[in-house]
Amino acid sequence: MTNKQQKYDVGDFAMFFGPAHPGSGNFSVKVEMRGERVLKATADPGYLHRGFEKLMEYRDPMQNSVLSDRVCVLEPLQWNLVHAEAVDNLMEYDVPERAKYIRVILAELSRIQSHFIWYAVMSLGTGFMTGFNVAMGYRDYILDVFNMITGGRVYPAGYICPGGVRKDLPEKAEKKILAVLDKVDYMRKFASTENLAWMARFKDIGVLTKEEAIKYGATGPILRGCGVAADVRRDDPYEIYDQLDFNIPVYDEGDAFHRFRIGLEEIEESMKIITQAVDRLPKGEVRTPNLKPTVQFRKAKGETYVRNELSRGEGAFYMVATGEKTPYRVKIRGPSFSHMIPILERLLTGVDYADLPAIYWSLYQCPADVDR
Amino acid sequence: MKIGPVKEVFKNLFKKPMTVMFPQEVVEIPERNRGEHHLDIDECISCGACARICPNRAIMMVEVPPELKEKYPKTYPQVDLGKCCFCALCEDVCPKGAITLTTYFFLATFEKDTTIKEPIIIE
């Protein structure tokens, strides 16, 4: 008791940032403060736990592919892709070339809309409502394309499924995708971060060093914002990424501002990838077992670990098959887990409370994949 | 002072808004949009594939009301739209194409019982 009295002074208090805070998502941070300064921050996840790893042990791969949308609400097609690749590996499916192109086009469109949300929430967190409204508005054009191709605006319901994709692209889809890229380009120019409001709120805020980023397991834009050029699409290519020409943006500064610059430049690179893929789109089948949507999972035996570059970082599936109808064990690695727990706690120590939303959103969090 | 923002304001004054006036105008719904189910009961062979593949177990094979029992003696899919996640796996798995998803999506309701969609409705 005496120790506590010595440690804390009268102006100290503890409070929650989230989960009911309008700018926190389904995640909460317990902050201990002295005046306006954060002394210690403790991440408090678990508000969005749905237990996918256990649910997947009771469902066959086709049903799981519908379930895999839900791992992260903001990038469902990319999670579809990781799951589908894991099952493809176990079943030794030879995915048709056209399906691979469609998968990449959709995954990159998903990355663009996810980065728009990043711009939107960073604006929202710092009180720049115009940015939020415009980014969400332009994201809608991409959602219209998803609706046309997959049948759902946000949830594709396992469109990218084991063995390929569930349906071929509809007529004129290529034209519509390219038309949407024009809108994306306009939005990208609008979202220029070289303005006073952004510089003041994000420059030199939440600086993460290269060593810390590696130590705490950062991936994706957070790691590239610290000067490490690591990208699964380049280091361990999947689908058709080895045949495509794109750059990996890297910045050495490691602050909130440059973390988001990576996002903006990745939108440009994604547009490049989509244009190339649409140009080279071959004709042919889109699904290996071209009969029924069911996967004969009893034939699969062994284990696999598949990792992909999602918009937030490295997402992976570990799956074990023992000759049953359903997987024996599934482990999902979400990129936000290491960003939102160790890195967030480290970056929030000693900052002003007003900088908390800026740092929080610059880490590109998704509570859904922290909790899974 | 920069002229850019002013130009943008004037451009937006005369631009068509992104949203539409909903009840009078609706946005175009794509053909593939996954909405409410439609069952062609005469095509259905009661194989139960849709009930087995449904990830949420929203489909149950049930008997039709007694007055139609003679015409439809088997069991037919009854969809609980309250449980359905609209993944369209039932549509893909159906060997006869009897169950399909329409583009209709105005499904909000105040009563829970009305979410259950019987295989055949007696008028």
Short mmCIF file of N, CA and C in Angstrom, two decimals, chain B:
data_model
loop_
_atom_site.label_atom_id
_atom_site.label_comp_id
_atom_site.label_asym_id
_atom_site.label_seq_id
_atom_site.Cartn_x
_atom_site.Cartn_y
_atom_site.Cartn_z
N MET B 1 -3.05 32.17 -51.19
CA MET B 1 -4.10 31.15 -51.05
C MET B 1 -4.14 30.24 -52.28
N LYS B 2 -4.34 29.00 -52.01
CA LYS B 2 -4.41 28.06 -53.14
C LYS B 2 -5.78 28.10 -53.78
N ILE B 3 -5.81 27.92 -55.09
CA ILE B 3 -7.09 27.98 -55.81
C ILE B 3 -7.74 26.59 -55.87
N GLY B 4 -6.94 25.53 -55.66
CA GLY B 4 -7.39 24.14 -55.80
C GLY B 4 -8.69 23.82 -55.09
N PRO B 5 -8.77 24.07 -53.77
CA PRO B 5 -9.98 23.71 -53.04
C PRO B 5 -11.21 24.44 -53.55
N VAL B 6 -11.05 25.71 -53.95
CA VAL B 6 -12.20 26.48 -54.44
C VAL B 6 -12.75 25.85 -55.72
N LYS B 7 -11.82 25.45 -56.57
CA LYS B 7 -12.21 24.81 -57.83
C LYS B 7 -13.00 23.53 -57.55
N GLU B 8 -12.50 22.79 -56.57
CA GLU B 8 -13.14 21.53 -56.19
C GLU B 8 -14.57 21.76 -55.70
N VAL B 9 -14.75 22.82 -54.90
CA VAL B 9 -16.08 23.14 -54.37
C VAL B 9 -17.04 23.43 -55.51
N PHE B 10 -16.61 24.25 -56.47
CA PHE B 10 -17.51 24.59 -57.58
C PHE B 10 -17.81 23.38 -58.44
N LYS B 11 -16.83 22.51 -58.60
CA LYS B 11 -17.03 21.30 -59.39
C LYS B 11 -18.09 20.42 -58.73
N ASN B 12 -18.00 20.34 -57.38
CA ASN B 12 -18.92 19.47 -56.67
C ASN B 12 -20.32 20.03 -56.58
N LEU B 13 -20.44 21.35 -56.73
CA LEU B 13 -21.78 21.96 -56.68
C LEU B 13 -22.66 21.44 -57.81
N PHE B 14 -22.04 21.21 -58.97
CA PHE B 14 -22.83 20.81 -60.14
C PHE B 14 -22.69 19.33 -60.47
N LYS B 15 -22.07 18.57 -59.56
CA LYS B 15 -21.87 17.15 -59.84
C LYS B 15 -23.07 16.34 -59.34
N LYS B 16 -23.33 15.22 -60.01
CA LYS B 16 -24.40 14.33 -59.56
C LYS B 16 -23.96 13.70 -58.24
N PRO B 17 -24.85 13.66 -57.24
CA PRO B 17 -24.42 13.08 -55.96
C PRO B 17 -24.17 11.58 -56.06
N MET B 18 -23.34 11.07 -55.11
CA MET B 18 -23.02 9.65 -55.11
C MET B 18 -24.22 8.80 -54.70
N THR B 19 -25.11 9.39 -53.88
CA THR B 19 -26.25 8.64 -53.34
C THR B 19 -27.48 8.85 -54.20
N VAL B 20 -28.51 8.00 -54.00
CA VAL B 20 -29.77 8.18 -54.73
C VAL B 20 -30.89 8.37 -53.71
N MET B 21 -32.02 8.98 -54.17
CA MET B 21 -33.17 9.16 -53.27
C MET B 21 -33.88 7.83 -53.18
N PHE B 22 -33.68 7.11 -52.09
CA PHE B 22 -33.96 5.69 -52.08
C PHE B 22 -35.35 5.21 -52.50
N PRO B 23 -36.45 5.55 -51.85
CA PRO B 23 -37.67 4.82 -52.28
C PRO B 23 -38.05 5.08 -53.73
N GLN B 24 -37.80 6.31 -54.20
CA GLN B 24 -38.16 6.61 -55.59
C GLN B 24 -37.16 5.99 -56.57
N GLU B 25 -35.92 6.03 -56.19
CA GLU B 25 -34.85 5.56 -57.08
C GLU B 25 -34.12 4.43 -56.39
N VAL B 26 -33.75 3.39 -57.11
CA VAL B 26 -32.91 2.36 -56.50
C VAL B 26 -31.68 2.13 -57.38
N VAL B 27 -30.59 1.77 -56.73
CA VAL B 27 -29.41 1.47 -57.54
C VAL B 27 -29.63 0.13 -58.23
N GLU B 28 -28.93 -0.06 -59.31
CA GLU B 28 -29.10 -1.29 -60.09
C GLU B 28 -28.51 -2.47 -59.32
N ILE B 29 -29.29 -3.54 -59.20
CA ILE B 29 -28.81 -4.71 -58.46
C ILE B 29 -28.22 -5.70 -59.47
N PRO B 30 -26.96 -6.11 -59.29
CA PRO B 30 -26.37 -7.05 -60.26
C PRO B 30 -27.09 -8.40 -60.25
N GLU B 31 -26.99 -9.07 -61.36
CA GLU B 31 -27.67 -10.35 -61.55
C GLU B 31 -27.23 -11.39 -60.51
N ARG B 32 -25.96 -11.32 -60.09
CA ARG B 32 -25.43 -12.35 -59.20
C ARG B 32 -25.73 -12.08 -57.73
N ASN B 33 -26.32 -10.95 -57.42
CA ASN B 33 -26.57 -10.60 -56.02
C ASN B 33 -27.31 -11.75 -55.31
N ARG B 34 -26.79 -12.11 -54.16
CA ARG B 34 -27.37 -13.25 -53.45
C ARG B 34 -28.46 -12.76 -52.49
N GLY B 35 -29.72 -13.02 -52.85
CA GLY B 35 -30.83 -12.57 -52.02
C GLY B 35 -31.66 -13.75 -51.54
N GLU B 36 -32.97 -13.52 -51.46
CA GLU B 36 -33.89 -14.53 -50.95
C GLU B 36 -33.92 -15.77 -51.85
N HIS B 37 -34.20 -16.93 -51.25
CA HIS B 37 -34.22 -18.19 -52.00
C HIS B 37 -35.52 -18.36 -52.78
N HIS B 38 -35.42 -19.14 -53.83
CA HIS B 38 -36.63 -19.53 -54.55
C HIS B 38 -36.55 -21.02 -54.79
N LEU B 39 -37.60 -21.74 -54.41
CA LEU B 39 -37.60 -23.19 -54.60
C LEU B 39 -38.63 -23.57 -55.66
N ASP B 40 -38.14 -24.27 -56.68
CA ASP B 40 -39.05 -24.82 -57.68
C ASP B 40 -39.38 -26.23 -57.21
N ILE B 41 -40.48 -26.38 -56.50
CA ILE B 41 -40.77 -27.64 -55.81
C ILE B 41 -41.00 -28.80 -56.78
N ASP B 42 -41.44 -28.52 -57.99
CA ASP B 42 -41.66 -29.60 -58.96
C ASP B 42 -40.35 -30.20 -59.47
N GLU B 43 -39.28 -29.40 -59.42
CA GLU B 43 -37.98 -29.89 -59.86
C GLU B 43 -37.26 -30.66 -58.76
N CYS B 44 -37.59 -30.36 -57.49
CA CYS B 44 -36.85 -30.90 -56.34
C CYS B 44 -37.01 -32.42 -56.27
N ILE B 45 -35.86 -33.12 -56.05
CA ILE B 45 -35.91 -34.57 -55.96
C ILE B 45 -35.68 -35.05 -54.52
N SER B 46 -35.69 -34.10 -53.57
CA SER B 46 -35.56 -34.42 -52.15
C SER B 46 -34.27 -35.16 -51.81
N CYS B 47 -33.17 -34.79 -52.46
CA CYS B 47 -31.92 -35.48 -52.18
C CYS B 47 -31.29 -35.00 -50.87
N GLY B 48 -31.63 -33.79 -50.44
CA GLY B 48 -31.11 -33.28 -49.17
C GLY B 48 -29.70 -32.76 -49.23
N ALA B 49 -29.15 -32.60 -50.44
CA ALA B 49 -27.78 -32.09 -50.57
C ALA B 49 -27.66 -30.67 -50.03
N CYS B 50 -28.69 -29.86 -50.25
CA CYS B 50 -28.66 -28.47 -49.78
C CYS B 50 -28.62 -28.42 -48.26
N ALA B 51 -29.39 -29.31 -47.62
CA ALA B 51 -29.43 -29.32 -46.15
C ALA B 51 -28.09 -29.76 -45.59
N ARG B 52 -27.40 -30.68 -46.31
CA ARG B 52 -26.11 -31.18 -45.81
C ARG B 52 -24.99 -30.15 -45.97
N ILE B 53 -25.01 -29.40 -47.07
CA ILE B 53 -23.88 -28.47 -47.30
C ILE B 53 -24.06 -27.14 -46.55
N CYS B 54 -25.25 -26.83 -46.12
CA CYS B 54 -25.49 -25.51 -45.50
C CYS B 54 -24.59 -25.30 -44.28
N PRO B 55 -23.70 -24.30 -44.32
CA PRO B 55 -22.77 -24.10 -43.20
C PRO B 55 -23.46 -23.71 -41.90
N ASN B 56 -24.62 -23.08 -42.00
CA ASN B 56 -25.31 -22.62 -40.78
C ASN B 56 -26.48 -23.51 -40.40
N ARG B 57 -26.64 -24.60 -41.10
CA ARG B 57 -27.78 -25.51 -40.90
C ARG B 57 -29.11 -24.74 -40.92
N ALA B 58 -29.23 -23.88 -41.89
CA ALA B 58 -30.45 -23.09 -42.01
C ALA B 58 -31.51 -23.84 -42.80
N ILE B 59 -31.10 -24.91 -43.51
CA ILE B 59 -32.06 -25.65 -44.34
C ILE B 59 -32.44 -26.95 -43.65
N MET B 60 -33.75 -27.19 -43.55
CA MET B 60 -34.23 -28.43 -42.94
C MET B 60 -35.17 -29.08 -43.95
N MET B 61 -35.09 -30.41 -44.06
CA MET B 61 -35.99 -31.08 -44.99
C MET B 61 -37.30 -31.37 -44.25
N VAL B 62 -38.40 -30.79 -44.71
CA VAL B 62 -39.68 -30.95 -44.02
C VAL B 62 -40.75 -31.48 -44.98
N GLU B 63 -41.83 -31.97 -44.37
CA GLU B 63 -42.96 -32.44 -45.19
C GLU B 63 -43.88 -31.27 -45.49
N VAL B 64 -44.62 -31.39 -46.59
CA VAL B 64 -45.55 -30.32 -46.95
C VAL B 64 -46.86 -30.49 -46.16
N PRO B 65 -47.72 -29.48 -46.11
CA PRO B 65 -48.99 -29.62 -45.37
C PRO B 65 -49.83 -30.78 -45.89
N PRO B 66 -50.68 -31.38 -45.01
CA PRO B 66 -51.41 -32.61 -45.36
C PRO B 66 -52.22 -32.52 -46.65
N GLU B 67 -52.79 -31.33 -46.94
CA GLU B 67 -53.64 -31.27 -48.13
C GLU B 67 -52.86 -31.41 -49.44
N LEU B 68 -51.55 -31.18 -49.37
CA LEU B 68 -50.75 -31.32 -50.59
C LEU B 68 -49.88 -32.58 -50.56
N LYS B 69 -50.07 -33.36 -49.53
CA LYS B 69 -49.22 -34.53 -49.29
C LYS B 69 -49.26 -35.51 -50.47
N GLU B 70 -50.41 -35.62 -51.08
CA GLU B 70 -50.56 -36.59 -52.16
C GLU B 70 -49.70 -36.21 -53.38
N LYS B 71 -49.69 -34.92 -53.65
CA LYS B 71 -48.92 -34.46 -54.81
C LYS B 71 -47.42 -34.44 -54.53
N TYR B 72 -47.07 -34.03 -53.31
CA TYR B 72 -45.65 -33.94 -52.92
C TYR B 72 -45.38 -34.83 -51.72
N PRO B 73 -45.15 -36.11 -51.92
CA PRO B 73 -45.06 -37.04 -50.79
C PRO B 73 -43.73 -37.00 -50.02
N LYS B 74 -42.68 -36.43 -50.61
CA LYS B 74 -41.36 -36.51 -49.96
C LYS B 74 -41.13 -35.29 -49.04
N THR B 75 -39.85 -35.12 -48.64
CA THR B 75 -39.52 -33.95 -47.82
C THR B 75 -38.83 -32.91 -48.70
N TYR B 76 -39.05 -31.64 -48.37
CA TYR B 76 -38.54 -30.55 -49.19
C TYR B 76 -37.82 -29.51 -48.32
N PRO B 77 -36.87 -28.76 -48.88
CA PRO B 77 -36.10 -27.82 -48.06
C PRO B 77 -36.92 -26.63 -47.55
N GLN B 78 -36.81 -26.44 -46.23
CA GLN B 78 -37.41 -25.26 -45.61
C GLN B 78 -36.24 -24.39 -45.16
N VAL B 79 -36.21 -23.13 -45.59
CA VAL B 79 -35.06 -22.26 -45.31
C VAL B 79 -35.40 -21.30 -44.17
N ASP B 80 -34.52 -21.27 -43.18
CA ASP B 80 -34.68 -20.27 -42.12
C ASP B 80 -33.78 -19.08 -42.47
N LEU B 81 -34.39 -18.03 -42.98
CA LEU B 81 -33.60 -16.88 -43.44
C LEU B 81 -32.90 -16.17 -42.29
N GLY B 82 -33.37 -16.40 -41.08
CA GLY B 82 -32.72 -15.82 -39.91
C GLY B 82 -31.36 -16.43 -39.65
N LYS B 83 -31.17 -17.67 -40.08
CA LYS B 83 -29.87 -18.33 -39.88
C LYS B 83 -29.00 -18.26 -41.12
N CYS B 84 -29.62 -18.01 -42.26
CA CYS B 84 -28.93 -18.11 -43.55
C CYS B 84 -27.84 -17.04 -43.68
N CYS B 85 -26.67 -17.42 -44.25
CA CYS B 85 -25.62 -16.43 -44.49
C CYS B 85 -25.51 -16.09 -45.97
N PHE B 86 -26.45 -16.55 -46.77
CA PHE B 86 -26.53 -16.22 -48.21
C PHE B 86 -25.22 -16.52 -48.95
N CYS B 87 -24.73 -17.74 -48.74
CA CYS B 87 -23.48 -18.11 -49.41
C CYS B 87 -23.75 -18.76 -50.76
N ALA B 88 -24.99 -19.18 -50.99
CA ALA B 88 -25.37 -19.81 -52.27
C ALA B 88 -24.72 -21.16 -52.52
N LEU B 89 -24.24 -21.83 -51.46
CA LEU B 89 -23.72 -23.18 -51.66
C LEU B 89 -24.86 -24.14 -52.01
N CYS B 90 -26.06 -23.90 -51.47
CA CYS B 90 -27.22 -24.76 -51.78
C CYS B 90 -27.54 -24.70 -53.27
N GLU B 91 -27.41 -23.50 -53.82
CA GLU B 91 -27.67 -23.32 -55.25
C GLU B 91 -26.64 -24.10 -56.08
N ASP B 92 -25.37 -24.01 -55.65
CA ASP B 92 -24.31 -24.67 -56.41
C ASP B 92 -24.43 -26.19 -56.34
N VAL B 93 -24.89 -26.71 -55.18
CA VAL B 93 -24.86 -28.15 -54.98
C VAL B 93 -26.11 -28.84 -55.55
N CYS B 94 -27.16 -28.08 -55.79
CA CYS B 94 -28.42 -28.69 -56.23
C CYS B 94 -28.27 -29.34 -57.60
N PRO B 95 -28.52 -30.66 -57.70
CA PRO B 95 -28.29 -31.34 -59.00
C PRO B 95 -29.33 -30.96 -60.05
N LYS B 96 -30.50 -30.49 -59.63
CA LYS B 96 -31.58 -30.18 -60.58
C LYS B 96 -31.78 -28.67 -60.77
N GLY B 97 -31.05 -27.89 -60.03
CA GLY B 97 -31.25 -26.43 -60.12
C GLY B 97 -32.59 -26.00 -59.56
N ALA B 98 -33.11 -26.75 -58.57
CA ALA B 98 -34.44 -26.43 -58.04
C ALA B 98 -34.38 -25.25 -57.08
N ILE B 99 -33.30 -25.18 -56.29
CA ILE B 99 -33.20 -24.07 -55.34
C ILE B 99 -32.24 -23.03 -55.91
N THR B 100 -32.72 -21.81 -55.98
CA THR B 100 -31.88 -20.72 -56.52
C THR B 100 -32.00 -19.50 -55.61
N LEU B 101 -31.02 -18.62 -55.72
CA LEU B 101 -31.09 -17.38 -54.96
C LEU B 101 -31.50 -16.25 -55.89
N THR B 102 -32.55 -15.54 -55.52
CA THR B 102 -33.00 -14.41 -56.34
C THR B 102 -32.21 -13.17 -55.93
N THR B 103 -32.46 -12.06 -56.60
CA THR B 103 -31.75 -10.83 -56.24
C THR B 103 -32.51 -10.05 -55.17
N TYR B 104 -33.67 -10.53 -54.74
CA TYR B 104 -34.52 -9.80 -53.78
C TYR B 104 -33.87 -9.77 -52.40
N PHE B 105 -33.72 -8.56 -51.83
CA PHE B 105 -33.02 -8.49 -50.54
C PHE B 105 -33.74 -7.70 -49.46
N PHE B 106 -34.98 -7.28 -49.70
CA PHE B 106 -35.70 -6.55 -48.63
C PHE B 106 -36.29 -7.55 -47.64
N LEU B 107 -35.47 -8.01 -46.73
CA LEU B 107 -35.87 -9.12 -45.89
C LEU B 107 -36.01 -8.75 -44.42
N ALA B 108 -35.87 -7.47 -44.08
CA ALA B 108 -35.98 -7.07 -42.68
C ALA B 108 -37.39 -7.31 -42.19
N THR B 109 -37.51 -7.77 -40.97
CA THR B 109 -38.83 -8.07 -40.43
C THR B 109 -38.86 -7.79 -38.93
N PHE B 110 -40.06 -7.58 -38.40
CA PHE B 110 -40.19 -7.35 -36.96
C PHE B 110 -40.51 -8.64 -36.22
N GLU B 111 -41.01 -9.65 -36.93
CA GLU B 111 -41.38 -10.90 -36.25
C GLU B 111 -40.45 -12.03 -36.66
N LYS B 112 -39.98 -12.73 -35.62
CA LYS B 112 -39.00 -13.78 -35.85
C LYS B 112 -39.58 -14.96 -36.65
N ASP B 113 -40.86 -15.27 -36.43
CA ASP B 113 -41.44 -16.45 -37.09
C ASP B 113 -41.48 -16.27 -38.60
N THR B 114 -41.55 -15.04 -39.04
CA THR B 114 -41.70 -14.82 -40.48
C THR B 114 -40.40 -15.06 -41.26
N THR B 115 -39.30 -15.35 -40.53
CA THR B 115 -38.05 -15.59 -41.26
C THR B 115 -38.01 -16.97 -41.89
N ILE B 116 -38.90 -17.85 -41.43
CA ILE B 116 -38.88 -19.22 -41.98
C ILE B 116 -39.64 -19.27 -43.30
N LYS B 117 -38.95 -19.82 -44.29
CA LYS B 117 -39.54 -19.86 -45.63
C LYS B 117 -39.92 -21.31 -45.94
N GLU B 118 -41.22 -21.58 -45.96
CA GLU B 118 -41.70 -22.95 -46.19
C GLU B 118 -41.48 -23.35 -47.65
N PRO B 119 -41.36 -24.67 -47.92
CA PRO B 119 -41.15 -25.09 -49.32
C PRO B 119 -42.32 -24.73 -50.23
N ILE B 120 -43.53 -24.75 -49.67
CA ILE B 120 -44.68 -24.39 -50.51
C ILE B 120 -45.67 -23.60 -49.66
N ILE B 121 -46.22 -22.56 -50.25
CA ILE B 121 -47.16 -21.72 -49.49
C ILE B 121 -48.56 -21.95 -50.03
N ILE B 122 -49.50 -22.24 -49.11
CA ILE B 122 -50.88 -22.47 -49.55
C ILE B 122 -51.61 -21.13 -49.55
N GLU B 123 -52.26 -20.85 -50.65
CA GLU B 123 -52.96 -19.56 -50.71
C GLU B 123 -54.43 -19.69 -50.38
#
